[in-house]
The first five atom37 places (N, CA, C, CB, O) and aatype in JSON, in Angstrom:
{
  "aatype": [20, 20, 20, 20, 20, 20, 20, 20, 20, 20, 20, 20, 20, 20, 20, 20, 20, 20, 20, 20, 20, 20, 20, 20, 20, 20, 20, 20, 20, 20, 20, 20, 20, 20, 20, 20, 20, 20, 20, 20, 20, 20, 20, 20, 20, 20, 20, 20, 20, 20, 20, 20, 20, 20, 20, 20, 20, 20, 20, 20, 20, 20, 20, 20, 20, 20, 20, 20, 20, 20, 20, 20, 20, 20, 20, 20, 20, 20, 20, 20, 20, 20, 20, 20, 20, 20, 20, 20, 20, 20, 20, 20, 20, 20, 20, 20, 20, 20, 20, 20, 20, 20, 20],
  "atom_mask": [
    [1, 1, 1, 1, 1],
    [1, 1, 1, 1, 1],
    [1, 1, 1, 1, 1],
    [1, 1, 1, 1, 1],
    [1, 1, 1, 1, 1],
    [1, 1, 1, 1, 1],
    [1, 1, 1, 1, 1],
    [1, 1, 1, 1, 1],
    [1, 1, 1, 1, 1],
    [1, 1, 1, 1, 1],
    [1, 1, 1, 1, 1],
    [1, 1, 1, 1, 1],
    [1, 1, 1, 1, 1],
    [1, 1, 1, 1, 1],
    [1, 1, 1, 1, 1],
    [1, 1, 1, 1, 1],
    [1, 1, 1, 1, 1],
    [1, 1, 1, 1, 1],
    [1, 1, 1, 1, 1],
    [1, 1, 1, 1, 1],
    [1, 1, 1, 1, 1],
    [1, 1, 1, 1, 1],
    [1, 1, 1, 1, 1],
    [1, 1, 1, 1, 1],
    [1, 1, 1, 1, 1],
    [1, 1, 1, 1, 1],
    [1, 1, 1, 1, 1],
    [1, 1, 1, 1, 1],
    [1, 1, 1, 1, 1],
    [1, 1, 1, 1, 1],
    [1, 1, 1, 1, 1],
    [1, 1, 1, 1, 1],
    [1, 1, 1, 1, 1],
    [1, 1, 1, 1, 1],
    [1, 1, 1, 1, 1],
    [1, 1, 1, 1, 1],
    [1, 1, 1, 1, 1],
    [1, 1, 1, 1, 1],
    [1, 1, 1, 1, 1],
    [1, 1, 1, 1, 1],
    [1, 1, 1, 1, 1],
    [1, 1, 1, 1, 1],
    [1, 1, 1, 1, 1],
    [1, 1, 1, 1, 1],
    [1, 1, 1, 1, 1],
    [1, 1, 1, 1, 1],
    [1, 1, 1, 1, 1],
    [1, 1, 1, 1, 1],
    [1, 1, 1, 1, 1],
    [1, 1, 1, 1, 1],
    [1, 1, 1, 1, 1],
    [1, 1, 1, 1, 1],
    [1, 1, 1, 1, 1],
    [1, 1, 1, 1, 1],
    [1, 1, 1, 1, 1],
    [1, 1, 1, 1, 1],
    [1, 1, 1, 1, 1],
    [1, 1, 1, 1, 1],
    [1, 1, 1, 1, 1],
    [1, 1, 1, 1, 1],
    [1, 1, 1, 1, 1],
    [1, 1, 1, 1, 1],
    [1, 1, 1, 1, 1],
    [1, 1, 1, 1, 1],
    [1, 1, 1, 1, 1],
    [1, 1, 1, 1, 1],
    [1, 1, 1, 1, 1],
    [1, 1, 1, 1, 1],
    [1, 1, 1, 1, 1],
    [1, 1, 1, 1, 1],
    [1, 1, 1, 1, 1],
    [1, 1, 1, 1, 1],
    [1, 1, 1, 1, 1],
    [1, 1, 1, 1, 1],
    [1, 1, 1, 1, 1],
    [1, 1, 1, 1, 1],
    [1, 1, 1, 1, 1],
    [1, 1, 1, 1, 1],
    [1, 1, 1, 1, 1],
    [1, 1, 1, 1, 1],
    [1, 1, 1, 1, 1],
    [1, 1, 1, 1, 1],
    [1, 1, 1, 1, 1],
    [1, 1, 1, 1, 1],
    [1, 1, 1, 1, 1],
    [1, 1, 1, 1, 1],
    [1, 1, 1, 1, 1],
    [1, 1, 1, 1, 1],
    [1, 1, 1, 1, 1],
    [1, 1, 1, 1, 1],
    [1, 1, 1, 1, 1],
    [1, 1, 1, 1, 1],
    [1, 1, 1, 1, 1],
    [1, 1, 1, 1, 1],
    [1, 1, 1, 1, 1],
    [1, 1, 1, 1, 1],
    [1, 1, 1, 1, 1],
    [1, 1, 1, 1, 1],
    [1, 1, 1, 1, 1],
    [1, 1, 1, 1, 1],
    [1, 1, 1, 1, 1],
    [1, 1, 1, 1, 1],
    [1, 1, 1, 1, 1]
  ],
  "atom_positions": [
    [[34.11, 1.6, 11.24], [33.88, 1.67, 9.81], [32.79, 0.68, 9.4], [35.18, 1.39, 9.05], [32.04, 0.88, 8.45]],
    [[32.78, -0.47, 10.26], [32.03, -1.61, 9.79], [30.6, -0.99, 9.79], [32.2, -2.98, 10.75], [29.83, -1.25, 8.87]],
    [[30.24, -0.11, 10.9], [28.79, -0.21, 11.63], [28.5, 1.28, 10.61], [28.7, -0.08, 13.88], [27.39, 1.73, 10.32]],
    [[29.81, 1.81, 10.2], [29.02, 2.94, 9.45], [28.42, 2.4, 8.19], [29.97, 4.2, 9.06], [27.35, 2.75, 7.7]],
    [[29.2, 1.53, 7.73], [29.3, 1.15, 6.01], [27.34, 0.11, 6.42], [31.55, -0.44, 5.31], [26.53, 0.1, 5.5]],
    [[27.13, -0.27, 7.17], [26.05, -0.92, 7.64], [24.67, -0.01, 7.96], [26.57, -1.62, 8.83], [23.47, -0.28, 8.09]],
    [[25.35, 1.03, 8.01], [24.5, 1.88, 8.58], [23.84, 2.47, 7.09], [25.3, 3.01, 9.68], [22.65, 2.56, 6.77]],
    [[24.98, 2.8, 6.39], [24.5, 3.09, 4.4], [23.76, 2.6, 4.06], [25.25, 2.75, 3.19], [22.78, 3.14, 3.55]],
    [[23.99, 0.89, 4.26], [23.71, 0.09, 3.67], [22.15, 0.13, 4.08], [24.57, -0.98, 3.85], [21.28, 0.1, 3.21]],
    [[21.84, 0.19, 5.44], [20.03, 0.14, 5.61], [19.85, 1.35, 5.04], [19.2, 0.08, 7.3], [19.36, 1.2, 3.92]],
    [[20.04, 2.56, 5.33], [19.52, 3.68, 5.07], [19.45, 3.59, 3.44], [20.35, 4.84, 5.73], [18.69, 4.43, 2.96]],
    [[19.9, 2.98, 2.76], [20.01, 2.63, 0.87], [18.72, 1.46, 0.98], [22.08, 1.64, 0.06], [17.68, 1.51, 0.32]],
    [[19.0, 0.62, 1.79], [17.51, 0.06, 1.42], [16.31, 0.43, 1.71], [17.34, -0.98, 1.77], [15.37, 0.26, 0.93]],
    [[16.16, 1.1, 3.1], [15.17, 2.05, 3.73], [14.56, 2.65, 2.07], [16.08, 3.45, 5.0], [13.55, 2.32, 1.45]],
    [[15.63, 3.62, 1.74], [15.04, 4.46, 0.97], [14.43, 3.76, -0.31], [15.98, 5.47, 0.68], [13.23, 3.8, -0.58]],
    [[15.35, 3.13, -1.03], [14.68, 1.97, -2.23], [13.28, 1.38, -1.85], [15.72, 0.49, -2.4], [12.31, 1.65, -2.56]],
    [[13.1, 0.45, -0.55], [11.5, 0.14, -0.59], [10.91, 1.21, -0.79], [10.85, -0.43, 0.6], [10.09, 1.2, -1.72]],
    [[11.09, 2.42, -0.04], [10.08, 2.94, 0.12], [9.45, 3.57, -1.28], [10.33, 3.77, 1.15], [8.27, 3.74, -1.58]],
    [[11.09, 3.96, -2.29], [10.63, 4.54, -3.19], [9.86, 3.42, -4.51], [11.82, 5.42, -3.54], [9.38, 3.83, -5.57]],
    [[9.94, 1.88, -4.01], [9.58, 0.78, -4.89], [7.75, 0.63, -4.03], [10.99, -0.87, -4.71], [6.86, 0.2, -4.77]],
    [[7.47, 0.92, -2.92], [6.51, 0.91, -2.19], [5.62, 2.38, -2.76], [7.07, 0.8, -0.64], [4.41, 2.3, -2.94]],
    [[6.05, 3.11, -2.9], [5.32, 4.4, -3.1], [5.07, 4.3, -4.35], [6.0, 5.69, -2.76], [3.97, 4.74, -4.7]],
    [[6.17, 3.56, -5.68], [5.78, 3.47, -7.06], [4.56, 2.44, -7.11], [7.04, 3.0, -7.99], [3.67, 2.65, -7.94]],
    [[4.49, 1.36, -6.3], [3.16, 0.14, -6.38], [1.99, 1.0, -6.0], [3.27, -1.36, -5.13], [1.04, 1.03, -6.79]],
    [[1.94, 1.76, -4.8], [0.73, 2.66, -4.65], [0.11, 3.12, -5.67], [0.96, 3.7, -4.03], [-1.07, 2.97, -5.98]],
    [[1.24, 3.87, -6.37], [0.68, 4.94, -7.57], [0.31, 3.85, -8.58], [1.96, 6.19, -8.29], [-0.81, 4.19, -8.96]],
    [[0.56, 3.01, -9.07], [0.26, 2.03, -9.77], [-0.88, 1.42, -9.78], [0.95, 1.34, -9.63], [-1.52, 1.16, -10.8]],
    [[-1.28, 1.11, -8.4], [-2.42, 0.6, -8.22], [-3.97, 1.35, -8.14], [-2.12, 0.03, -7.19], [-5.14, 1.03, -8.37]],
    [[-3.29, 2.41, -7.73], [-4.04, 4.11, -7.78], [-4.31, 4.08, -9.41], [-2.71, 5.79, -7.2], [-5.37, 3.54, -9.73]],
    [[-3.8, 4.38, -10.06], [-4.21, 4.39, -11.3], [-4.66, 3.64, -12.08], [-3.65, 4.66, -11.77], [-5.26, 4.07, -13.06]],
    [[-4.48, 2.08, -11.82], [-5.53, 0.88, -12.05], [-7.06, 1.02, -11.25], [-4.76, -0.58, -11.47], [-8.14, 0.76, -11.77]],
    [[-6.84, 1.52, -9.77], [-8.17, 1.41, -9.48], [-8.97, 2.56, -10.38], [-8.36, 1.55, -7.89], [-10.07, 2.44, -10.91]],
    [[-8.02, 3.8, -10.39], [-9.1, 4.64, -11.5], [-9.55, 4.57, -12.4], [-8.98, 5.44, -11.9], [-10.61, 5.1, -12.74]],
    [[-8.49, 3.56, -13.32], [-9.19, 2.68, -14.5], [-10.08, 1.8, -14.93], [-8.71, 2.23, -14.82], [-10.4, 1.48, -16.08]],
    [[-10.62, 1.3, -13.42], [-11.59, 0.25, -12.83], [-11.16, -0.97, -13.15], [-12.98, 0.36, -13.29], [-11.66, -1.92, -13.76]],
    [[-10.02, -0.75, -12.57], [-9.59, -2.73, -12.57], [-9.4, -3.13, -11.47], [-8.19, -3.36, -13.29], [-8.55, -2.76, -10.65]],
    [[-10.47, -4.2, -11.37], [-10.82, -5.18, -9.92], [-9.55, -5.55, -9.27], [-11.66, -6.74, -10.25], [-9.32, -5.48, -8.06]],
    [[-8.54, -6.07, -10.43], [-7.78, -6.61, -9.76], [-6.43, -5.87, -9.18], [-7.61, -7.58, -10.46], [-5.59, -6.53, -8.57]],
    [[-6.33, -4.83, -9.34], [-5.89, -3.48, -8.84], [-6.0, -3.4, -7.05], [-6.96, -2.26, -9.64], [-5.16, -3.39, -6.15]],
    [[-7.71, -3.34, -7.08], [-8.24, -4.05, -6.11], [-7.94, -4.49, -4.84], [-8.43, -4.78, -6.49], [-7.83, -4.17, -3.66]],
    [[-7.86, -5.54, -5.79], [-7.48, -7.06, -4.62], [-6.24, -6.96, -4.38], [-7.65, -8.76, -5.2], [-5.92, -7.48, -3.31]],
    [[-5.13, -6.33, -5.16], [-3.95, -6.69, -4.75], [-3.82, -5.42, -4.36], [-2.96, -7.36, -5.62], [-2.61, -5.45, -4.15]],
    [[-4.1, -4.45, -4.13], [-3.87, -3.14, -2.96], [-4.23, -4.08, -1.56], [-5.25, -1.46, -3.21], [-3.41, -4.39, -0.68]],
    [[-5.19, -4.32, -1.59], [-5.64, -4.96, -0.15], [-4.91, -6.1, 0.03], [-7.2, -5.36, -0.01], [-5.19, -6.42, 1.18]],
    [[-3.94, -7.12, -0.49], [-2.58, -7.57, -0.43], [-1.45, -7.13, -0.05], [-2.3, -7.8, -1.23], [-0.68, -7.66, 0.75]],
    [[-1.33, -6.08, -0.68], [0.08, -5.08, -0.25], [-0.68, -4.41, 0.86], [0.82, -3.76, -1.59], [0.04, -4.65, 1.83]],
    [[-1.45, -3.9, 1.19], [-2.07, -3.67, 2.77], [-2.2, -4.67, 3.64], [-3.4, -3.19, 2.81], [-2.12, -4.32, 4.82]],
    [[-2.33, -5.55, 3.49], [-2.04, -6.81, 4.64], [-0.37, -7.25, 4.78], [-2.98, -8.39, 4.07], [0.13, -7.93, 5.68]],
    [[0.26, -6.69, 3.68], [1.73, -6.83, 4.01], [2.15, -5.54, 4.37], [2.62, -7.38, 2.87], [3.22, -5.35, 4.95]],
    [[1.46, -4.76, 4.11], [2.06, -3.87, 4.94], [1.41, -3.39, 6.32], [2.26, -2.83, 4.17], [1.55, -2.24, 6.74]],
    [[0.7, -4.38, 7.0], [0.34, -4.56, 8.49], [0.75, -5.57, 8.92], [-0.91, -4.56, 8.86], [0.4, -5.96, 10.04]],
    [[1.58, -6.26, 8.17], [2.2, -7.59, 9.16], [3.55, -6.9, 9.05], [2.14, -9.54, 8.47], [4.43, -7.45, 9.72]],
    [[4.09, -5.28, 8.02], [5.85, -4.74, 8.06], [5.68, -4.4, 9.68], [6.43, -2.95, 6.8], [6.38, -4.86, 10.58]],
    [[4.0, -3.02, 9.87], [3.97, -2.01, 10.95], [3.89, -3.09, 12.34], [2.48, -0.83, 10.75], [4.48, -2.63, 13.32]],
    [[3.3, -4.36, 12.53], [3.18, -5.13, 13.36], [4.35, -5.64, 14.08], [2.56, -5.9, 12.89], [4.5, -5.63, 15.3]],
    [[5.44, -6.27, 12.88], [6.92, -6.23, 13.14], [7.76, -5.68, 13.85], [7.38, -6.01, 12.45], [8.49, -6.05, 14.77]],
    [[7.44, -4.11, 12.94], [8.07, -2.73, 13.54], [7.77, -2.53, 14.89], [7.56, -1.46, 12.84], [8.68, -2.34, 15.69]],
    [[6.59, -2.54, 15.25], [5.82, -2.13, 16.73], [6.64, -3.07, 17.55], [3.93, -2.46, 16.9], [7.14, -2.5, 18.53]],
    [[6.98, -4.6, 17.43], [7.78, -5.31, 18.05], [9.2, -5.62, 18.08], [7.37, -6.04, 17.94], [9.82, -6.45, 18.74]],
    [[9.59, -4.8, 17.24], [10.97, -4.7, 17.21], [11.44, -3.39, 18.66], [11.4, -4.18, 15.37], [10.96, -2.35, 19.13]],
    [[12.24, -3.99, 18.8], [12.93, -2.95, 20.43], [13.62, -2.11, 19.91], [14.05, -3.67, 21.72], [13.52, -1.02, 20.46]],
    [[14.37, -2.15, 18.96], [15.46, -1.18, 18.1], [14.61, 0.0, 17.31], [16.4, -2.2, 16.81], [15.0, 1.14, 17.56]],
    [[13.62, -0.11, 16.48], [13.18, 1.11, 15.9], [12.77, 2.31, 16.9], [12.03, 0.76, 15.05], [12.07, 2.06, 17.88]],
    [[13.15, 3.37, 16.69], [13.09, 4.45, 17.1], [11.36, 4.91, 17.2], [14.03, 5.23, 16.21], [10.56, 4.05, 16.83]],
    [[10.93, 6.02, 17.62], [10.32, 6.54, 18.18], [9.18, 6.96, 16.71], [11.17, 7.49, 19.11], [8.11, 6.52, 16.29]],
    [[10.06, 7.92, 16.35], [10.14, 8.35, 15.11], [9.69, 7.49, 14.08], [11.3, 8.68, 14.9], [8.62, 7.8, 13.56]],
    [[10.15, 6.7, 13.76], [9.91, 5.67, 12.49], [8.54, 4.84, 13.31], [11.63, 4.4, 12.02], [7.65, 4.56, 12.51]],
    [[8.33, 4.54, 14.37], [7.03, 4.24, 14.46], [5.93, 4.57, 14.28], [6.87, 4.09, 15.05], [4.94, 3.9, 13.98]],
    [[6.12, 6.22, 14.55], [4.95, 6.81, 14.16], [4.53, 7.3, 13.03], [4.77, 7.55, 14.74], [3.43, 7.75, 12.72]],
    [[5.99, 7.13, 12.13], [5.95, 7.51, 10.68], [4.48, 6.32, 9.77], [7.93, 7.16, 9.99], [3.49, 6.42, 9.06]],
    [[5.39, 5.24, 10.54], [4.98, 3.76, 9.76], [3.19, 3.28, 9.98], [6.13, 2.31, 10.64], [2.47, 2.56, 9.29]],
    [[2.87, 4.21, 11.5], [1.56, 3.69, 11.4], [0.69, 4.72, 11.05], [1.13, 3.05, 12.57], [-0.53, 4.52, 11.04]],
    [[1.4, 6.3, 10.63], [0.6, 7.1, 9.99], [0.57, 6.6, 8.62], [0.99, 8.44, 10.11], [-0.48, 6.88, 8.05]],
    [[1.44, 5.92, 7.89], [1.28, 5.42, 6.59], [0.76, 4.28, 6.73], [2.38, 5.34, 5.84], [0.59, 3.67, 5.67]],
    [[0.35, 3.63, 7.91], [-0.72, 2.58, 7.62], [-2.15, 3.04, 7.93], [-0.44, 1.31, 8.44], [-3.08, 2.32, 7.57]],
    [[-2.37, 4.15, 8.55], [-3.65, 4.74, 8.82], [-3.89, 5.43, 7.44], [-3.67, 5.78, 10.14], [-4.99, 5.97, 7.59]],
    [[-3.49, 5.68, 6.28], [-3.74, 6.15, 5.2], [-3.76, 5.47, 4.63], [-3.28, 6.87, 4.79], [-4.44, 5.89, 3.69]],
    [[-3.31, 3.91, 4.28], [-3.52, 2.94, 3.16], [-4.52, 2.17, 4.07], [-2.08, 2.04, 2.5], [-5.23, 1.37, 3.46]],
    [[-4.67, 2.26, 5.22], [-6.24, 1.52, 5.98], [-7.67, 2.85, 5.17], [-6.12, 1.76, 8.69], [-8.48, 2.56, 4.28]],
    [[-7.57, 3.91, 5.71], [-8.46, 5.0, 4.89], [-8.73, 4.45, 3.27], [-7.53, 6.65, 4.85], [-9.83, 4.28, 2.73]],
    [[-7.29, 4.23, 2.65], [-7.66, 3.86, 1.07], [-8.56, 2.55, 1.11], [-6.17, 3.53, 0.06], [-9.62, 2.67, 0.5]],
    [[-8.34, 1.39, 1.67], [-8.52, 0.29, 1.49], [-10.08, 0.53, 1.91], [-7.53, -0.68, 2.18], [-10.94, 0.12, 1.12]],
    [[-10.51, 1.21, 3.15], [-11.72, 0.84, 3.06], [-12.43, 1.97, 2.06], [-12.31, 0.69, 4.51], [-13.63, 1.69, 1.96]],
    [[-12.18, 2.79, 1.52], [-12.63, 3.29, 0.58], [-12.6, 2.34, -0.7], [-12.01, 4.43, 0.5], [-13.58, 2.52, -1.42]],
    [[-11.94, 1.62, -1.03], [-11.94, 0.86, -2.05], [-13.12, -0.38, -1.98], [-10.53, 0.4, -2.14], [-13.66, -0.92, -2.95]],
    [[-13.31, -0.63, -0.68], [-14.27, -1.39, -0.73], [-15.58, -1.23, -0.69], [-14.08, -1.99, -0.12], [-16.36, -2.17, -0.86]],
    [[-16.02, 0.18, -0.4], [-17.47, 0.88, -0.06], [-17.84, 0.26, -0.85], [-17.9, 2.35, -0.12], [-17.1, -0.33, -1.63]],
    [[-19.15, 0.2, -0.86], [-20.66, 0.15, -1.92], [-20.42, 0.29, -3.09], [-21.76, 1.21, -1.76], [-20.39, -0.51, -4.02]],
    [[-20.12, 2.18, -2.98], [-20.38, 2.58, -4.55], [-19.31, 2.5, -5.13], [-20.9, 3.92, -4.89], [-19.64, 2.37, -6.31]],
    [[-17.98, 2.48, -5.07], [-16.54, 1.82, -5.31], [-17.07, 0.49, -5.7], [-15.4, 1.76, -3.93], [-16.8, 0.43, -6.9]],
    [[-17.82, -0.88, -5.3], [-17.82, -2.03, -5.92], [-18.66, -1.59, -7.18], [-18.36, -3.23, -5.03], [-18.38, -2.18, -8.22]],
    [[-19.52, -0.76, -7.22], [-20.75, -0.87, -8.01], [-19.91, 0.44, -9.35], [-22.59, -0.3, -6.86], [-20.47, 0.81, -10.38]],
    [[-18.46, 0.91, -8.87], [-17.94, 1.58, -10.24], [-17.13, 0.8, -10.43], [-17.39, 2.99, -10.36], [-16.23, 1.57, -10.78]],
    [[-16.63, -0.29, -10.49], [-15.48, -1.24, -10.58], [-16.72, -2.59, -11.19], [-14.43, -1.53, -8.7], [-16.07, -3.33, -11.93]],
    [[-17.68, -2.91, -11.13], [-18.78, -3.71, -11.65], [-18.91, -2.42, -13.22], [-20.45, -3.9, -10.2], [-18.29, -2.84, -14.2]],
    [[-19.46, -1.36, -13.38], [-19.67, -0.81, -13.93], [-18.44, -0.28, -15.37], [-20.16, -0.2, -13.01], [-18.7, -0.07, -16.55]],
    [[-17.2, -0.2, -14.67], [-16.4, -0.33, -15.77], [-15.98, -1.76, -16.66], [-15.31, 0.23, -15.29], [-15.53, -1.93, -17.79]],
    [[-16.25, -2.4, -15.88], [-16.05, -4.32, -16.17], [-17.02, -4.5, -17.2], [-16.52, -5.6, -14.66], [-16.7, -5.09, -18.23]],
    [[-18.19, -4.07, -17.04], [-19.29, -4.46, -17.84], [-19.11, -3.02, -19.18], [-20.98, -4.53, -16.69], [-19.39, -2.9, -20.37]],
    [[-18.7, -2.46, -18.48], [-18.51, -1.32, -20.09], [-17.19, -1.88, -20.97], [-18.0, 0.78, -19.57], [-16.92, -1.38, -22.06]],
    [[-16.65, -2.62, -20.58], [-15.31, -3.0, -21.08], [-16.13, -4.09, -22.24], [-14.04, -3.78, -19.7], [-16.26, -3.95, -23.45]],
    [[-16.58, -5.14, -21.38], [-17.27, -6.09, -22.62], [-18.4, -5.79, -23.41], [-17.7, -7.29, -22.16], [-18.6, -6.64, -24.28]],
    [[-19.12, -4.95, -23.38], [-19.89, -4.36, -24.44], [-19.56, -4.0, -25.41], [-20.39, -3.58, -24.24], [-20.37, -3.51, -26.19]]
  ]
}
């Protein structure tokens, strides 16, 4: 009973980050479309924490097979975002809404 009630218990938090992890995405997604820098910077924050979660994971002996490859296809897509966020013309529309803001 113990190991089931334990077993809830991750699978309840499993699901909560992810669904508190997927709400910060969209959040930040819609700040960067708004052109806020600091949207930004803290995506590429929550992407460095979430390569020190997949780094963890990779060294943990217990995660399954499955959840590894889940975890670094969702880090190969917030790596894709991040360097898109930093291109060229991404700094130069994130400069461009900043300066339309104070005019």
């Amino acid at each position: 009973t113990q190991v089931n009630n334990a077993e809830h218990v991750a699978i309840g938090i499993l699901i909560a980050s992810g669904l508190i992890g997927a709400a910060l995405w969209l959040w930040m997604a819609q700040s960067c479309k708004a052109g806020k820098n600091w949207a930004r910077i803290t995506s590429t924050v929550l992407f460095a924490i979430e390569t020190i979660n997949v780094l963890a994971g990779a060294a943990a002996v217990a995660s399954g097979g499955a959840s590894r490859i889940y975890s670094i296809l969702v880090w190969l897509i917030g790596l894709g975002a991040i360097i898109f966020l930093w291109q060229r013309s991404s700094t130069e529309y994130f400069k461009g809404t900043s300066a339309a803001r104070y005019q």
